[in-house]
Coordinates of N, CA and C in Angstrom, one line a residue:
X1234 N -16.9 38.2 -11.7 CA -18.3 37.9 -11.9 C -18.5 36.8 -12.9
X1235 N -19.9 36.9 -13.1 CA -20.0 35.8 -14.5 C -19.8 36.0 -15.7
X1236 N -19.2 35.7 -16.3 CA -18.9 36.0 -17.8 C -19.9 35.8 -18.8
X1237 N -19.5 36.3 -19.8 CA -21.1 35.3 -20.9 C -20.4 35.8 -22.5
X1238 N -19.3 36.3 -22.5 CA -19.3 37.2 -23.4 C -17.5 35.9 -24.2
X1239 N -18.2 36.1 -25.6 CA -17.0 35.0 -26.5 C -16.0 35.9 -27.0
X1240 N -14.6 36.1 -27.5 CA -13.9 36.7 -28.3 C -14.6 36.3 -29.8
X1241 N -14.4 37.2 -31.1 CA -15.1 36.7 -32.2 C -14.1 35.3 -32.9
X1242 N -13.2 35.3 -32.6 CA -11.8 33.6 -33.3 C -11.0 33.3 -32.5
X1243 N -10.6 32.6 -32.5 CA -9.1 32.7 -32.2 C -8.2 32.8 -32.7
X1244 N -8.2 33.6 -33.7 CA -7.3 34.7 -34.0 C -7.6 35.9 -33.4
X1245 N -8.9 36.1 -33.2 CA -9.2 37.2 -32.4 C -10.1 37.3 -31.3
X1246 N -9.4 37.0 -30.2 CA -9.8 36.4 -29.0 C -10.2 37.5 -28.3
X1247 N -11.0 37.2 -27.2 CA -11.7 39.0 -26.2 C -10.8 38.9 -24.7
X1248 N -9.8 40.4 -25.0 CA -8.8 40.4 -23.9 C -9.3 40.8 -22.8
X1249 N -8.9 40.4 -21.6 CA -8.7 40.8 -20.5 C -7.3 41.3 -19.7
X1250 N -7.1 42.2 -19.2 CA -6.1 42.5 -19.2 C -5.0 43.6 -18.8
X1251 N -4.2 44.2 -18.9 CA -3.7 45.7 -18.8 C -2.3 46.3 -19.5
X1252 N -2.3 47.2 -19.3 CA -0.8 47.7 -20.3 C -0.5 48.3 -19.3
X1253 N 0.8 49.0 -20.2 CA 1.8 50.0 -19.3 C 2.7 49.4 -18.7
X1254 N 3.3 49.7 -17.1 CA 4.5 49.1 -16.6 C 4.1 49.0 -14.6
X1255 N 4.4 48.3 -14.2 CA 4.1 48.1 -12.5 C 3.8 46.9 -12.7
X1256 N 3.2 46.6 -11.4 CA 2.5 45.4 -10.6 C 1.4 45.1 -11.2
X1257 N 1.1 43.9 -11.7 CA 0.2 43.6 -12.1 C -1.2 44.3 -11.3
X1258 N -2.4 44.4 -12.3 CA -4.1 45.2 -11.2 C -4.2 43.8 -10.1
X1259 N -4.7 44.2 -9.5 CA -5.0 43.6 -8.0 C -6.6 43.8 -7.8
X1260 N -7.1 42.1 -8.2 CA -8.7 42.0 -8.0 C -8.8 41.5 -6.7
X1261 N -9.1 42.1 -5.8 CA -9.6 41.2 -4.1 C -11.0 41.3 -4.4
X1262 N -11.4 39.7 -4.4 CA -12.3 39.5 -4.4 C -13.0 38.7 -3.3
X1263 N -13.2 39.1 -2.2 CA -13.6 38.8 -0.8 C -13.1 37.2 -0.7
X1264 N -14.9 36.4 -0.5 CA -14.5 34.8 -0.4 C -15.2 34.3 -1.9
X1265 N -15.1 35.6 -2.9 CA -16.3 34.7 -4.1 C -15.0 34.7 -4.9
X1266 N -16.1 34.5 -6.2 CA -14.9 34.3 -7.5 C -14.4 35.1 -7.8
X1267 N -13.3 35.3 -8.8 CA -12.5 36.2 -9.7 C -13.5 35.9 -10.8
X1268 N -13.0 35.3 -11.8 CA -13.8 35.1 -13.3 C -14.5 33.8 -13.3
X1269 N -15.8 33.3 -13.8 CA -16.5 32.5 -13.7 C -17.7 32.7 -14.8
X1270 N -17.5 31.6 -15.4 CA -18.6 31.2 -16.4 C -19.2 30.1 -16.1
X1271 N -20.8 30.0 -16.5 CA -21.7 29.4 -16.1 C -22.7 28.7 -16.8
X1272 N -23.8 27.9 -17.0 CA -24.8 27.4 -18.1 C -25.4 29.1 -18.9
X1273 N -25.6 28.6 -20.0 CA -25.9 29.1 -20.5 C -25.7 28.9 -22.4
X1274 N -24.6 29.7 -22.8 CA -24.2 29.1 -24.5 C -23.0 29.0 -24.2
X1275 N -22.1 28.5 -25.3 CA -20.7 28.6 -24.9 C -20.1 29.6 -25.0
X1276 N -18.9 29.5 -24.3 CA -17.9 30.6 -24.2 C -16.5 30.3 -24.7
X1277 N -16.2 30.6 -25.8 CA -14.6 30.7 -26.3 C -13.9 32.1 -26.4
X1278 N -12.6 31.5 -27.0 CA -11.3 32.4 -27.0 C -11.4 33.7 -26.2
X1279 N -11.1 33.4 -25.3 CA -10.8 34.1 -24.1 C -9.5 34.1 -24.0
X1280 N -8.9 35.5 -23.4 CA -7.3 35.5 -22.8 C -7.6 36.4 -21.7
X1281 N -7.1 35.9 -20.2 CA -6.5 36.8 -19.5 C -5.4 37.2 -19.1
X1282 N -4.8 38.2 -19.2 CA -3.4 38.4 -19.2 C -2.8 39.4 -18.1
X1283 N -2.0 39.3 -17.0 CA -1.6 40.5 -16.1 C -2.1 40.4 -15.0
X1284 N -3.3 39.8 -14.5 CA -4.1 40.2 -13.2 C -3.7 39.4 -12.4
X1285 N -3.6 40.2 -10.9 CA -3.5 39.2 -9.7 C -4.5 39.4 -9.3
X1286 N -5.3 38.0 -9.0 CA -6.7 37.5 -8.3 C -6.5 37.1 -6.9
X1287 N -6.5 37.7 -6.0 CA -7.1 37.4 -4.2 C -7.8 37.4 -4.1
X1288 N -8.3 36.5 -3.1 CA -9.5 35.9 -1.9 C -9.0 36.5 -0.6
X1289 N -9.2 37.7 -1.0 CA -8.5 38.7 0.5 C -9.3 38.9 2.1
X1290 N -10.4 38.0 2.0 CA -11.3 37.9 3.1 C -11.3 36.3 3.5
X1291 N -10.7 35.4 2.6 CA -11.1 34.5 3.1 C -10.1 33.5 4.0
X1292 N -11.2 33.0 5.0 CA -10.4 31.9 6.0 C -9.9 31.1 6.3
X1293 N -10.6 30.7 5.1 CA -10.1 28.9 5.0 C -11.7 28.3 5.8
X1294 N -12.5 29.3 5.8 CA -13.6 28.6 7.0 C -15.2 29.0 5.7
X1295 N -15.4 30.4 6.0 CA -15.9 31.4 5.6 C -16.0 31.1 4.1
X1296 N -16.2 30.2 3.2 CA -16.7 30.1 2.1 C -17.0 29.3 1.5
X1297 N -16.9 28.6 0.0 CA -17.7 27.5 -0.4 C -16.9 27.2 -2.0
X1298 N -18.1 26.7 -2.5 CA -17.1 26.2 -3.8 C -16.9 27.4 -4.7
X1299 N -17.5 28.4 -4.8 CA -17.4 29.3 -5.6 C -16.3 30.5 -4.8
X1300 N -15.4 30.1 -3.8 CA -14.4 30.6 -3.3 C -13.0 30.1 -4.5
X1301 N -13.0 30.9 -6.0 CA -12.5 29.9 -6.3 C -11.6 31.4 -7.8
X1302 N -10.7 31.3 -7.9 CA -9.9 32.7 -8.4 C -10.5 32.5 -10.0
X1303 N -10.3 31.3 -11.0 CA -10.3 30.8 -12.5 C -11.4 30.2 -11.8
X1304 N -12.9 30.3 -12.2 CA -13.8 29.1 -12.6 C -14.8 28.8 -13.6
X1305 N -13.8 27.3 -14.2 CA -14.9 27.6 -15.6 C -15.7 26.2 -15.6
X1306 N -17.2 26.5 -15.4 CA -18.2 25.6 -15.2 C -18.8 25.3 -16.6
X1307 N -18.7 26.6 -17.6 CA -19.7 26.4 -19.0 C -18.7 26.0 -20.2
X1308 N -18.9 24.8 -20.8 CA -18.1 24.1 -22.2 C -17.9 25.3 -22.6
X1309 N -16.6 25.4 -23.4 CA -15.9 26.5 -24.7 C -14.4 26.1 -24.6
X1310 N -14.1 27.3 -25.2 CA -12.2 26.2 -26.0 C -11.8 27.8 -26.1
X1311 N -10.6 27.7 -26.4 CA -9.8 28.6 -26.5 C -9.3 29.5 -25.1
X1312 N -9.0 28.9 -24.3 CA -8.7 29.9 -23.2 C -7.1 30.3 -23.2
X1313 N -6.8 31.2 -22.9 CA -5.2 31.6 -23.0 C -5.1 32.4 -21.4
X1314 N -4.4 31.8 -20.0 CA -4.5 32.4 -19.2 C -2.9 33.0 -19.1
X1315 N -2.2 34.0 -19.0 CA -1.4 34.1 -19.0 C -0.6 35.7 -18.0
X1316 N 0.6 35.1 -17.1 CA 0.9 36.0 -16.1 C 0.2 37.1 -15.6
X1317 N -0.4 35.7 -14.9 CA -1.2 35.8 -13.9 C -0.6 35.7 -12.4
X1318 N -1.2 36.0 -11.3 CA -1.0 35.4 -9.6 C -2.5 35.9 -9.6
X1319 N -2.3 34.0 -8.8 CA -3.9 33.7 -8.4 C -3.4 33.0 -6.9
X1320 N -4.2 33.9 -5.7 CA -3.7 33.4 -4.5 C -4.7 33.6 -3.2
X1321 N -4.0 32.0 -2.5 CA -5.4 32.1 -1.6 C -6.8 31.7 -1.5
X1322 N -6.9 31.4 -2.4 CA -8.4 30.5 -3.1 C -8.9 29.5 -2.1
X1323 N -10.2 28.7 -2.4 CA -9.8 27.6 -1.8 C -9.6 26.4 -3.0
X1324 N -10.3 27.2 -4.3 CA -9.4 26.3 -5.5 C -8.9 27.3 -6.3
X1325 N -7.9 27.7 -6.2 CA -6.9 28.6 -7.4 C -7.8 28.7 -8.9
X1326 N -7.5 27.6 -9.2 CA -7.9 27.5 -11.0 C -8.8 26.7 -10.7
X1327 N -10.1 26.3 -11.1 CA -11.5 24.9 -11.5 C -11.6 25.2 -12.6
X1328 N -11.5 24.1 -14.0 CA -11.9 23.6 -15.7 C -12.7 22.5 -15.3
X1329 N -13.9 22.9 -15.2 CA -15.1 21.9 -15.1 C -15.9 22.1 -16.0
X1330 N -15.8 22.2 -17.1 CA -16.7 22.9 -18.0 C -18.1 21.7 -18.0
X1331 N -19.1 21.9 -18.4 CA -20.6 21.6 -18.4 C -20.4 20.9 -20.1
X1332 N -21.6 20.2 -20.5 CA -21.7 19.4 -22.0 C -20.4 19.2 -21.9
X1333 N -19.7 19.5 -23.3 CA -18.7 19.1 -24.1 C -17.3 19.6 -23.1
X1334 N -17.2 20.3 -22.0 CA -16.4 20.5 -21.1 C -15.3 22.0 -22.1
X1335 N -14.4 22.1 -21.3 CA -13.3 22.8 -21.8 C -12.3 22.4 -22.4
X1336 N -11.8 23.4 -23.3 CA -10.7 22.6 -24.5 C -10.2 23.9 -24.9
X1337 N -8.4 23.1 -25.0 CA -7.3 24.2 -25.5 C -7.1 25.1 -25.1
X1338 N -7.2 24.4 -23.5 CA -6.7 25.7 -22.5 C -5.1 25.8 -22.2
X1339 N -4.6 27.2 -22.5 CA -3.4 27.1 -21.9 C -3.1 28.5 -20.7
X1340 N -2.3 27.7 -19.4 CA -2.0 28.0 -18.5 C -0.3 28.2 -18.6
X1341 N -0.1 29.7 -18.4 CA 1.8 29.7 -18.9 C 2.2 31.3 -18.1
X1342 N 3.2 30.9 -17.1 CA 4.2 32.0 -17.2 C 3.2 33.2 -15.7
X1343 N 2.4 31.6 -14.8 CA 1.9 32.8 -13.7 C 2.1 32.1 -12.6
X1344 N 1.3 32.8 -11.1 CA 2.0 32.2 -9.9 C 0.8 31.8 -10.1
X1345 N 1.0 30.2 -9.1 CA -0.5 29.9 -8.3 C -0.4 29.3 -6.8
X1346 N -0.3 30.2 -5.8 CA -0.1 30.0 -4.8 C -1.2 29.9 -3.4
X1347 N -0.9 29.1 -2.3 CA -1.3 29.1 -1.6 C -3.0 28.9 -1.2
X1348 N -3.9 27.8 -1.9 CA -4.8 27.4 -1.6 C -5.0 26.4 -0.8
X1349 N -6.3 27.0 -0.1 CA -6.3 26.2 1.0 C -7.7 26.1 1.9
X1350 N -8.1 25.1 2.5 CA -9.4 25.1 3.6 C -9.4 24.2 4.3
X1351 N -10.1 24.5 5.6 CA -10.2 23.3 6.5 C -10.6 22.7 6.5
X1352 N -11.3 22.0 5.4 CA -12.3 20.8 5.7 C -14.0 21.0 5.5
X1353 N -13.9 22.2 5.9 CA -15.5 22.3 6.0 C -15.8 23.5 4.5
X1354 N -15.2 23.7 3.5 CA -16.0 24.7 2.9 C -15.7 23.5 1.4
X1355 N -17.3 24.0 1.0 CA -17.5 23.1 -0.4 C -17.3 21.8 -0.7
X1356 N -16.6 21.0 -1.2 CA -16.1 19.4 -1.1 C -15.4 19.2 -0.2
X1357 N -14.7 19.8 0.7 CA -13.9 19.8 1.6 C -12.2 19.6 1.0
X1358 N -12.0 19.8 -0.3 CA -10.8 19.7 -0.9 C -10.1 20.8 -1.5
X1359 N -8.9 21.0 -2.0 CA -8.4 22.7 -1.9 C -7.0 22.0 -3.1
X1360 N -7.3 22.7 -4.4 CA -6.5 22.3 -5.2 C -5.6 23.6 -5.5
X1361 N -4.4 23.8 -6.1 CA -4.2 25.1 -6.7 C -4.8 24.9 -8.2
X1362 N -4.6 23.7 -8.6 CA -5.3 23.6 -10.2 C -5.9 22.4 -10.4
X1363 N -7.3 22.2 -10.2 CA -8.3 21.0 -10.6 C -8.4 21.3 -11.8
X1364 N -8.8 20.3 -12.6 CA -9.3 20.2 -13.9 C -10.1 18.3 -14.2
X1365 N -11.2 18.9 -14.8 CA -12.1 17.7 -14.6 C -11.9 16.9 -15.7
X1366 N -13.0 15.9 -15.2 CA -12.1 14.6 -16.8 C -13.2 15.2 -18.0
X1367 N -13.8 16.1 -18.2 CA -14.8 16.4 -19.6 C -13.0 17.4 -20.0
X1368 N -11.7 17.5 -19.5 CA -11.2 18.7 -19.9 C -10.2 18.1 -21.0
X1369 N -9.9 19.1 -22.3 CA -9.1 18.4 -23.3 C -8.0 19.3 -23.9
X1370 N -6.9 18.8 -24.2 CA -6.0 19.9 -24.8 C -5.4 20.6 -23.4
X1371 N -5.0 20.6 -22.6 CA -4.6 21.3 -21.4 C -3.1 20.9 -21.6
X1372 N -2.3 22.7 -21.5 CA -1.2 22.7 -21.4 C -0.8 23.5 -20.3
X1373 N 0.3 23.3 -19.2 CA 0.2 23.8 -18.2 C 2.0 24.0 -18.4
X1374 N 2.2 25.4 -18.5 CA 4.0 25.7 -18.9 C 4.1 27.4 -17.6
X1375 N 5.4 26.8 -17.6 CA 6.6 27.7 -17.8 C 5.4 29.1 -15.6
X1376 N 5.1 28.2 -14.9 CA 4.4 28.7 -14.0 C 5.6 28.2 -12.8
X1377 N 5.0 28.6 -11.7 CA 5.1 28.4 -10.1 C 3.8 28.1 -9.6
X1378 N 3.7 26.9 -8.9 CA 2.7 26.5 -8.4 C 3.3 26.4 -7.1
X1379 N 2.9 26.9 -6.3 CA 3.2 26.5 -4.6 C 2.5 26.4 -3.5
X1380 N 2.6 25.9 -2.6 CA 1.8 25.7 -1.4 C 1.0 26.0 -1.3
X1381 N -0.2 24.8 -2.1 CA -1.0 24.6 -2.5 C -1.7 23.4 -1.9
X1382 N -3.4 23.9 -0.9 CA -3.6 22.6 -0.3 C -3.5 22.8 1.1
X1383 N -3.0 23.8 1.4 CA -2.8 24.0 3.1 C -2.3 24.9 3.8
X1384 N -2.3 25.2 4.9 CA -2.0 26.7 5.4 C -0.9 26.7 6.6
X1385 N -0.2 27.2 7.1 CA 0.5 26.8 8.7 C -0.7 27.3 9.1
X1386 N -0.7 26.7 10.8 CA -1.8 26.8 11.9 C -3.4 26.9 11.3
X1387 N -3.4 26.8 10.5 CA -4.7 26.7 9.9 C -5.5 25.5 9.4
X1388 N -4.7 25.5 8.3 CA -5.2 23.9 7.4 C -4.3 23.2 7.1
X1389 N -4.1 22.4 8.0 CA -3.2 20.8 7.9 C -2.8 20.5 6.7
X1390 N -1.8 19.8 6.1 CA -2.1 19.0 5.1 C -2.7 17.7 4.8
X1391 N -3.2 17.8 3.6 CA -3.9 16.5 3.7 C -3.7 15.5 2.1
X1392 N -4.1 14.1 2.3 CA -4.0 13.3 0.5 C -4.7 13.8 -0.1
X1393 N -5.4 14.4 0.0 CA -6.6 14.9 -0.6 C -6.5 16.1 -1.4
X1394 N -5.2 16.9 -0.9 CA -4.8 18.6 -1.6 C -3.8 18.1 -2.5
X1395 N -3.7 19.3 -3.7 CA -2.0 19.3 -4.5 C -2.1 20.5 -5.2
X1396 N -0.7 20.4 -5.7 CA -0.5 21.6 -6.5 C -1.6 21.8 -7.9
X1397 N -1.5 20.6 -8.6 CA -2.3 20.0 -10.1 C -2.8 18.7 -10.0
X1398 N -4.4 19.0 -10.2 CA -4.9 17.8 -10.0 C -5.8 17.6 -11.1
X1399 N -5.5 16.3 -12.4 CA -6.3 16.2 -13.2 C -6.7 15.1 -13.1
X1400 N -8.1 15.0 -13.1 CA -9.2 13.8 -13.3 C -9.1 13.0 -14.3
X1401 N -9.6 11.7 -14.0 CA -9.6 10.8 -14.8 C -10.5 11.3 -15.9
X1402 N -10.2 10.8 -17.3 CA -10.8 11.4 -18.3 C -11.0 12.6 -19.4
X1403 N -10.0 13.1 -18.4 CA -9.3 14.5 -19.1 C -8.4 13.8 -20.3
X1404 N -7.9 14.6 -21.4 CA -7.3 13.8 -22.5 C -6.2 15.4 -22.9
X1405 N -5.2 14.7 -23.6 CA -4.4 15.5 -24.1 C -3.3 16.6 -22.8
X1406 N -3.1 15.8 -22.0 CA -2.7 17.4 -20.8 C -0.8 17.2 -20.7
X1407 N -0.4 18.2 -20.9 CA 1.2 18.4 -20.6 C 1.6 19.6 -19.3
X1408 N 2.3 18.8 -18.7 CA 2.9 19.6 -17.6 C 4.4 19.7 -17.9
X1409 N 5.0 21.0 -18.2 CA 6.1 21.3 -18.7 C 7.1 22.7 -18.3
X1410 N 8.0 22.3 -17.9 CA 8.5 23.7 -17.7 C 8.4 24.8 -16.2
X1411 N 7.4 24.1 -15.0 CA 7.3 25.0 -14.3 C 8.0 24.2 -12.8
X1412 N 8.0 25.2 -12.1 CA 8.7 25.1 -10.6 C 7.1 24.2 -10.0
X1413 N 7.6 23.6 -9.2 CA 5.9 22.7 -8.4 C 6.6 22.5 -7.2
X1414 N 6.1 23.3 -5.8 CA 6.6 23.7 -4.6 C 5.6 23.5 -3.8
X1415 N 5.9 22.7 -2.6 CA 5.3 22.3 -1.3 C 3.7 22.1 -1.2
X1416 N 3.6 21.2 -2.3 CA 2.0 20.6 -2.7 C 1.9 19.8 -0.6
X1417 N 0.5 20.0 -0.4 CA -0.2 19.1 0.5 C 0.5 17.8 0.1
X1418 N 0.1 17.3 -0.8 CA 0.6 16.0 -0.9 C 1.3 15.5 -3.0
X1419 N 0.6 15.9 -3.5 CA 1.2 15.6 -4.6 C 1.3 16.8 -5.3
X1420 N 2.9 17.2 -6.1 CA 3.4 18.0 -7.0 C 2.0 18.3 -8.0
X1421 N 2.1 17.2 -8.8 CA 1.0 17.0 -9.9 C 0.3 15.3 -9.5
X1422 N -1.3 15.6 -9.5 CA -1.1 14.1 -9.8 C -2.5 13.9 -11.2
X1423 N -1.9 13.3 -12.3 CA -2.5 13.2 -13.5 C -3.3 11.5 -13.1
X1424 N -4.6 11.8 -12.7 CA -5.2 11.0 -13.0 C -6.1 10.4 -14.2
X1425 N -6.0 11.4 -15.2 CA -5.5 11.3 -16.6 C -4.7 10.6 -17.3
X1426 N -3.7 10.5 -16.8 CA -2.2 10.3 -17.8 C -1.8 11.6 -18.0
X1427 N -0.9 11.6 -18.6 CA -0.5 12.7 -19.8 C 0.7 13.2 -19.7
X1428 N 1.7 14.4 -20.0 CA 3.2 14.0 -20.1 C 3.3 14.9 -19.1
X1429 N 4.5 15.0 -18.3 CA 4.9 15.6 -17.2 C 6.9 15.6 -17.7
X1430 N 7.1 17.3 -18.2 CA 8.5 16.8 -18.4 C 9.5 18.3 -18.1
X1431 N 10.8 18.2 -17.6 CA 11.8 19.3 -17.5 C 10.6 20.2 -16.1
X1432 N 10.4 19.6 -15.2 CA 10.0 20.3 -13.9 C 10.7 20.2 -13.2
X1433 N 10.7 21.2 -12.0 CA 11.3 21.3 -11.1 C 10.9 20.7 -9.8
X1434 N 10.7 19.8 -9.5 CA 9.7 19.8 -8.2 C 11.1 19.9 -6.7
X1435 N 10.1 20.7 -6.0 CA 10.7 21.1 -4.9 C 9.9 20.7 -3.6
X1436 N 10.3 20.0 -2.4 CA 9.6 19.8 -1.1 C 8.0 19.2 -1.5
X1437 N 7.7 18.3 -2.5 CA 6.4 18.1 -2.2 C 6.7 16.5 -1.8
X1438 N 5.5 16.5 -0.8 CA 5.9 14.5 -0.4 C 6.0 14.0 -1.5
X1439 N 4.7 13.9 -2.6 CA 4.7 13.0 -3.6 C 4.8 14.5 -5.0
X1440 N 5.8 14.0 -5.8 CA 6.8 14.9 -6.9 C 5.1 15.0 -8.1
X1441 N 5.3 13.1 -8.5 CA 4.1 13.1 -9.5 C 3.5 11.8 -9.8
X1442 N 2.4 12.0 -10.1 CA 1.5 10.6 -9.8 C 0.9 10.5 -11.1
X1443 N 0.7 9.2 -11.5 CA -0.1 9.6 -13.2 C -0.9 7.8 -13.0
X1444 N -2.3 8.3 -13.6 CA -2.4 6.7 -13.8 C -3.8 6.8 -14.7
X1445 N -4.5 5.4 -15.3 CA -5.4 5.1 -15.9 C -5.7 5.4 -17.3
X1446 N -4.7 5.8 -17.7 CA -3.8 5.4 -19.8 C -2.3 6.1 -19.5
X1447 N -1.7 5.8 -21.0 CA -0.1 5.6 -20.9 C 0.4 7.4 -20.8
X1448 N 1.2 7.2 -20.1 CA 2.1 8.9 -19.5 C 3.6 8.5 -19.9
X1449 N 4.1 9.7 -19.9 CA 5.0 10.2 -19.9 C 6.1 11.1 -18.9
X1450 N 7.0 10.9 -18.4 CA 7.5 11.5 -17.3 C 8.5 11.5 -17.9

């Protein structure tokens, strides 16, 4: 649902989460969101930790932009998302934050698999990880990103899908450490810049794309 609620620091951030030992909780959340924040005031130091988020109803037809597992529309900083599986989406993760955007988000140590749509739901594009150019501080470690962008017999691939896709404008972003498997069309593509290093890329047409200030690969 919608969020609205801040941890009091970041030292002391407001968990989300679970203990004990098994399979991570399992949120099926039809064709809507998992977590989503919205206008309002800002929202910081947040962590979620443990949960797998499905789109257990959806078609690839049957939904819209808010078909979407992580979506953060309202400025704040401190996010900590960590082992996680986010699957099925038609955008896995969205950092679009509003004013001042989102900052010092770190993504580490979860799956993000298999987003996807045909064309017709919301912009008609299907990321496993968008992040917009208001986004800052983005570190993206130690994950599995895979087939992401399209479906067999369903949703084609297209230039338009990938595993990680950062906008122009975004500042500060590192892609490091994770497996990047059978993207639509690009592994990562930092239209940002930003450093891309020790990945594994596997079966994607295009591995990694970076342009519009100086990168690192």
């Amino acid at each position: 649902g919608h969020w609205t609620m801040s941890g009091r620091s970041s030292d002391e951030p407001m968990l989300l989460g679970s203990y004990g030992k098994g399979d991570r909780p399992l949120l099926n959340t039809d064709a809507g969101e998992g977590f989503a924040t919205y206008s309002g005031h800002t929202i910081d130091n947040i962590v979620i930790n443990g949960i797998h988020f499905a789109a257990n109803n959806y078609d690839g037809v049957h939904g819209s932009n808010l078909t979407t597992g992580i979506h953060l529309l309202r400025q704040g900083s401190g996010y900590l998302f960590q082992d996680l599986e986010v699957d099925g989406y038609k955008d896995n993760i969205v950092l679009q934050g509003d004013g001042t955007g989102v900052s010092s988000v770190i993504l580490r140590r979860s799956v993000i698999t298999n987003a996807f749509n045909v064309g017709k739901v919301g912009n008609g594009h299907s990321q496993g990880l968008y992040a917009a150019g208001t986004t800052s501080h983005l570190m993206i470690e130690q994950n599995i990103f895979d087939h992401n962008g399209w479906r067999e017999g369903v949703a084609a691939p297209t230039i338009f899908n990938h595993d990680i896709y950062v906008n122009t404008g975004a500042t500060s972003v590192t892609v490091r450490d994770n497996i990047i498997a059978r993207a639509s069309l690009n592994g990562v593509l930092l239209r940002s810049g930003g450093t891309i290093v020790n990945n594994l890329f596997f079966r994607d047409p295009v591995a990694a794309a970076v342009g519009n200030t100086s990168s690192t690969i």
